Amino acid sequence: MRLGGVDPSILRELSGVYKPFVKAFKELISNAFDADAECIRVEFADNFSSVTIIDDGHGMTPFEFRDDFTRIGGGSRRWAGGKTLKGRLRVGNKGIGFLALARYCERLIVESAGERGFHREVELVRTPDSIDIPATLGLPLSSELLSRCLSCQVSRSGPRRTRLKEGRDYTWKRGRRHLAIPKNVGPVKVRLAVDCNQLIFKASLDFERLLCLADNADLEKIEDFASIEIYDRKTQPPFSGTRVCAEQLKDFVRRELRMEQRKGFVRNIGSRSGFEKFRWSLSRCTPIPYMTLGGDTENPLADLLTIPPGSALSSLHVSHGETSFSLRRPLYPFDPDSPSLPPDMLTKAEIDEGGLKAAGFLAGYTGIIFPAEYRGLSIRVRGVAIGDPGFLGAETLLTGASKAALSQITGEINILAGLDAVGALNPGRESFYEESEHFKILRRALIGEGERVGGYLGGVVAAVLRRTSVQSGLSDVLNRAALRRQALEDMSAAITQLIARGDGTARALLEMARSRRSHVNGLASASMLEYWIPPRIGGLTVKFTKNLTEPATTNYETGEVNIDEARLNQERTLLLFDRQFSIIHKKGQPDQPIAEMDPERGEIFINWGHPVRLQMDERGFLRTSLAWLLAKEAAKKDPDLMMDLALRLLSFNAVSHG
Amino acid sequence: MNPTRSALLVSPPVYDTQYWAHWSLPYGLLRVAAWLQTKGYMLKLIDCMEANKRRTVPRKSRKVRKLCSTDSYTPDSWQGFSVAEDEKVEFCFGIPPEILKKQLKEIQKKAREAQESLFDIQVFPEPDEVWISSIMTYWWESTRDVITECREVFPNAVIRVGGIYPTLAPEHAMENLGLQKPLHLQGRELDPLDPEQQHRDIVVSATIPDANPLPLCLELYQEDGAGEPELEEGAPRKGLPEYTILTTSRGCPFKCSYCAANVLNEGRKVWVREYNSAYEEVKRRFQQGIKEFCFYEDNLLLGKNNFLELIRLIAEDPDLKGIKLHAPEGIEVRLLHPHVVQLMRKAGFGRFYFPLETVNANMQKKWDRTHTNMEKFFYALQNTVDTGYRLRCQDLNCFILFGLPDEDLQAVYDTVVFASSRVGSVIPMLFTPVPNTPIFENYRSYIESKGFDLQHLNGKLLPFLDYNRRKYKDLSVRDYTALESLMWRLNAKVRQESFDLGGTGRVASMFREIFVSTDRPGMRRSPLFLDTPNAEVR
Amino acid sequence: MAKIVTTQTFLSRHVRAKDQILLVNPPVEETRYNWRRWNQPLDLLKIGSWLKAHIGCGVDLFDLMQPDKKGKVAAKWLPRDRRYYSIKGDRYPVRHFGLPYQSLADRLVSMKTERSEPTQVWVTSLCSYWYESVAEVCRLVRQTLPDVPIILLGQYVRLMPKHASLACAADFVLSQPFELRSQQGAFDLYGKNQPPFWALQVEPEIAVKEIKSAVAQEIVDFTFFEEDICRENGQPLIEIYEKTRDLHERVRFHIICGLHPSRLTPALARIFVDKKFVELHFEEDDSGATLDIDSYGRARAYLQEAGLEMTTKHTSGFVWLGRPGDQMEQLILRSFQVLDAFGGLILKPFSPTPGSEEHQTHAEYLDTVLHREWTPHFFPFSELNKISRQEYHDLYRMAAFLNERVRNKAFDFLNGTLGAQMLRKSLQREVWKIEPNSLRLAS
């Protein structure tokens, strides 16, 4: 069987377009899809030495196989808007798909059958002695098959168009393999029709040989690389659809597939086993249905991902040994390990401009996305991802925190119209041609123009950054509050312990805690310090609420941070054995006391304007001022007792730190 | 050029009643591996004694051995089984032969698959040679079992057995290991390229001189062996053991009657490894994440100047901060001068192990321990304490040898009490007679009369119990168990210190007084119920 | 200051069916706590079950001393700056045993936010010298739930109600316990997170029910919290054993307290031989100034007669250490005697029970000792006895030396074995005194 007349060295070049193996492999899935298959099974041999793809599509006749499957460029028409018999938009190759696997296996075995006929008309200017029918049909059909499937019309062409009659004007020789016209009747036209219903074929493409020929540039032998055998369908086991087997996968392919998951902690797909990586990649570049979020039918994403009916396979099963997997198109928000997506971090994307129609979503997360392979925008044409997810060049425009935010963004854009022209995609469908007008529109809508990132992505990056700043602002506020609270805890626990131990200091402390006299001296009237919570954190308004289950919650929709008041109030109270004192923070003068106590009203004033504050952090200052105050109040002017108490209080830590 | 040969290296499991898997790296085998690598061999290691992170190996009950006897049996069920007083359970420590066989078959399967695929050239092929290290003479049975399994899986491979056992008892090895017409060679006679040797099983005695200075080939513990690419400098290497073993000298000029070092090293000559190469090895391994180094020497400090140079380099190297050095094999007390100890502490030696063996001068003499005496022991002890090593907390430890024929048990007790009181930690060492040593020859007729093979001579099986009954009529297993248990209990610590039997405090002196008085004949006020008349059962 | 009331009074006046009561078992701060895995708040469990049954209020439990599945209780050093407690120059590192205080604070906060805060918090207590952690628990509760009354119960407050009312910021101190022996423990309060063992009392009717219920939940380890487990000649214990022996193959009894040599009967010895009794620890029995040798001899004879092999079971006897009037010689002698009787020896440091005879006799002396320092590990009678803490530690070392087993066998110090004779000889000859110059011991 002869190949469509292209220089083998070009074949070699073209076959190199598909890297890695899975990208080449997907072409076979595309072919099956274009043959209107619904279910495809991919079966690896136990040792990954071969892989078989079985589909339930409409199959191929041997003639279609020859004309389309093995012919370079034969499919380009189809991509350019062709539809399948069922009316699907084709995703198949540009006519070089079968070559895709040339570098990855030694031989491709194709078995198929199609229930369509084949017609051929031959016009001859002179009456030939005999016509070689198999040669005319271009396929090795046995005389037995020919006698059953072939019908033939021979007519005189030219002005005297008359049909010739079998037996009288022409005869069959060698069992319908040769047609002989004994009389010279001038120019003739022969119309051959083959009823392929009866035929099933098994073809073998010997890539090893093809590439070897290409190396030797031995064009004479080029026809030898493919062989085909055609059988009577009745003599074969029942069969429909197509079965393609890539035999003797190359060693490096097998090794890749066999590779085990990397040892230790693994988060990314890239570190998983070879077979898992293969399945993941295949699930991204083949037209299969989305994975679904178990039970959640109300998911807002469901609307954004509507894809036209019939544009996906019903199932794609991949099996190896005992294990079998039904592939689904992966989406980070549907991944069982992904955190829940706040509604305001989900951006709906819709483009309808200049003939380009696209729809999908972008999603930002507060944490970094793992596995890393989910990061980026996945752009699909006819349900198939074009290349790996990325940010269409925004990566190079952004810097610093904005760039870091990209690792928290994922997205999915389905191209519904446009961008599927030959001129827009490279042959491996791995990238868009940047000069394509449609691509320019897409890019502008997604990431904006010029040196700043805008568009949908710009919005999502801004949302991610806002969250990050709110989170860090809030955790700063909460951490500082926790440290101040810790200082009060330390004091309170120290007093409790000293009182419990029951020595002389205990009595003094207990008396102080229970005292009701008032002897403040000015600090009470100093201005208040509400330093601990800023009114806005990361642009959100701070509100105080009661009984939150967490210390704080954020609501980006309403633009509010809610902080649990009860917990904060703890920070404003100091339990001295069994009596609660209010801690009141004051912006006093440097020459005012560091702290004052009003036992009558149960209040303690802390002077944050005291110069000692400059020497220490908030926790340290709070501890020091309280220790000083409590020691002074309890000691009642006994300097030894005061020193002893102050030291004991200062040296007490309720829990270990650091 | 010879085609590349392939060798499978196996460190066999251990059949014994006890095993401490702390420094069990098969350093001889790993050094031979390094040597074979220089000869272009393709290697694979199966270390049946590879310890886990907690430095233990799995164990499986094997049989019950009667002490001082050739009798053994396997109980019907191990569930709830307990041994009689004169028996011990022998375990298989490490990977047992039947599991080893599975691993061998796995290697074979992979090798054959790779052979068929023609691509996996990195895969270890079916070996041409199997090298087995065999350590203690009384462990020889596991070597035999390993050979049987290797033979069965790789019938075409030739076997090489080296190590202490084949050195000390080559004839025994030639006869009993199931080798086929083996050659007996000295290590120095080995020549991997010799076609005659290539087709014969070999029993190797003594060391391979060319291998001695080579660093251990620890890379064999890594998943892909030597095929793994070199990582960035300083990155810890996965799969390497946590420690390694260094040997900077071999041989010992002395000739203690129970020791086999002279036989192992073909005489009394001491070979010393040049310190620079050892230092380079330490540095490289440290960078790869190995922080612990263990010196295995016949007699550390004999190549003193060389050794000191090495540890000086280690002590002064800021890159080696946090290194831990160990010398668990004992140390030549005679040479522990103050500056030596100071340097050793600075370099990272955390503990010292003194081969005290006995305090009894007669025994010392009898054992030809001419080079050491108590004076030297005290000298070493004083120097270590002065340098900051603490007593009574296992910084300093004494080996005490017992279970010898004709031993003076009182001398052993004396030694125990002495060591415990003066040092604080004692490590009991039950004596195993080693073929080719003077002591072995002296008692050969007894050994033969008992019908003992090497495995029966394991010290833990008390081979000289019957012999010593000539001197102590009622000597029983219990007496040895008691002695051993006494030594362990002396190490029990409270608030990081052990009890000082000879202490000057009130507790120790009163303890002694009461304990000694419990046996005073004619004592009226005995604390013991059995001797107390009014403790009758009502 | 907390009000001191009897349990009876409190229950009748202050607890209503609508109350929601949280029971808390506080953590322990101590230098050593070897028996911590046996800490179980049996009094809380019993009163919890009584409250549910008789008043019908809601009950919750937070046991900070709960061991994990493997029987391990969390332990952490105290913060560095107060890690060591110094007593006359001896430094004792102190650890926090049990869950951290923060876990209680977190639990209270979450109860508050879930609107399920208790209306009362009951805190139990154990040894009186551990009162500091009780005080801290009270503080935490008061801090988080300022309006919720705190009720203290347990041994400490029973023995020292006044101290407790001063030392702890509680509202009520329940001075008189309430008879609850006939009440089953409310182990259901642990929910799915059951402790690895259940503590019982020797009350056949109750204990058998409890054991059955525990076994149904795959809990097979039991111990008894009793002063005298051999009471009524051992009949109740035998009854419990006989009614539960066939329940589960792996049922195990740990006799860790309340077993007195003098109270052992032949019948009890016969049940102790069963594998189900995995450990037997005998209390120390005196006859005046010396050990009650008769009882020990008898107990040992009963056990031997019943066929008990000391080597296969963990048997041991306690010897008190640090009692007032300790005589060094007596302590060592007793150690030998107990070792001889039961093959194992455990020194048990002594602390005077407040109000006990020892306390009253030595009240004046004890007044000079801070109550915090009554912990037995600090040997509060050290000065009185003129035995230094170092010496007490030496005694511990001696006990460790006497007690350590190798291959499950203890060294037989006493039976005239070859080893014992030779050890004596070595000690008599003072072999540790060998000096390099004088050396050449004749053999």
Short mmCIF file of C-alpha atoms in Angstrom, two decimals, chain A residues 3 38 86 88 125 203 214 253 338 390 542 572 582 604 613:
data_model
loop_
_atom_site.label_atom_id
_atom_site.label_comp_id
_atom_site.label_asym_id
_atom_site.label_seq_id
_atom_site.Cartn_x
_atom_site.Cartn_y
_atom_site.Cartn_z
CA LEU A 3 1.59 6.35 1.21
CA GLU A 38 -19.24 7.08 22.43
CA LYS A 86 -23.46 12.35 13.69
CA ARG A 88 -20.08 16.42 15.92
CA VAL A 125 -8.92 7.01 -23.81
CA ALA A 203 -3.62 -3.08 8.57
CA ALA A 214 13.30 8.17 5.96
CA VAL A 253 7.78 5.11 27.01
CA SER A 338 -9.66 21.54 47.15
CA GLY A 390 -1.01 28.94 31.81
CA VAL A 542 -14.05 45.68 61.27
CA ARG A 572 -9.75 43.79 78.83
CA SER A 582 -11.15 45.84 83.84
CA ILE A 604 -6.69 48.97 86.22
CA ARG A 613 7.03 51.09 76.54
#
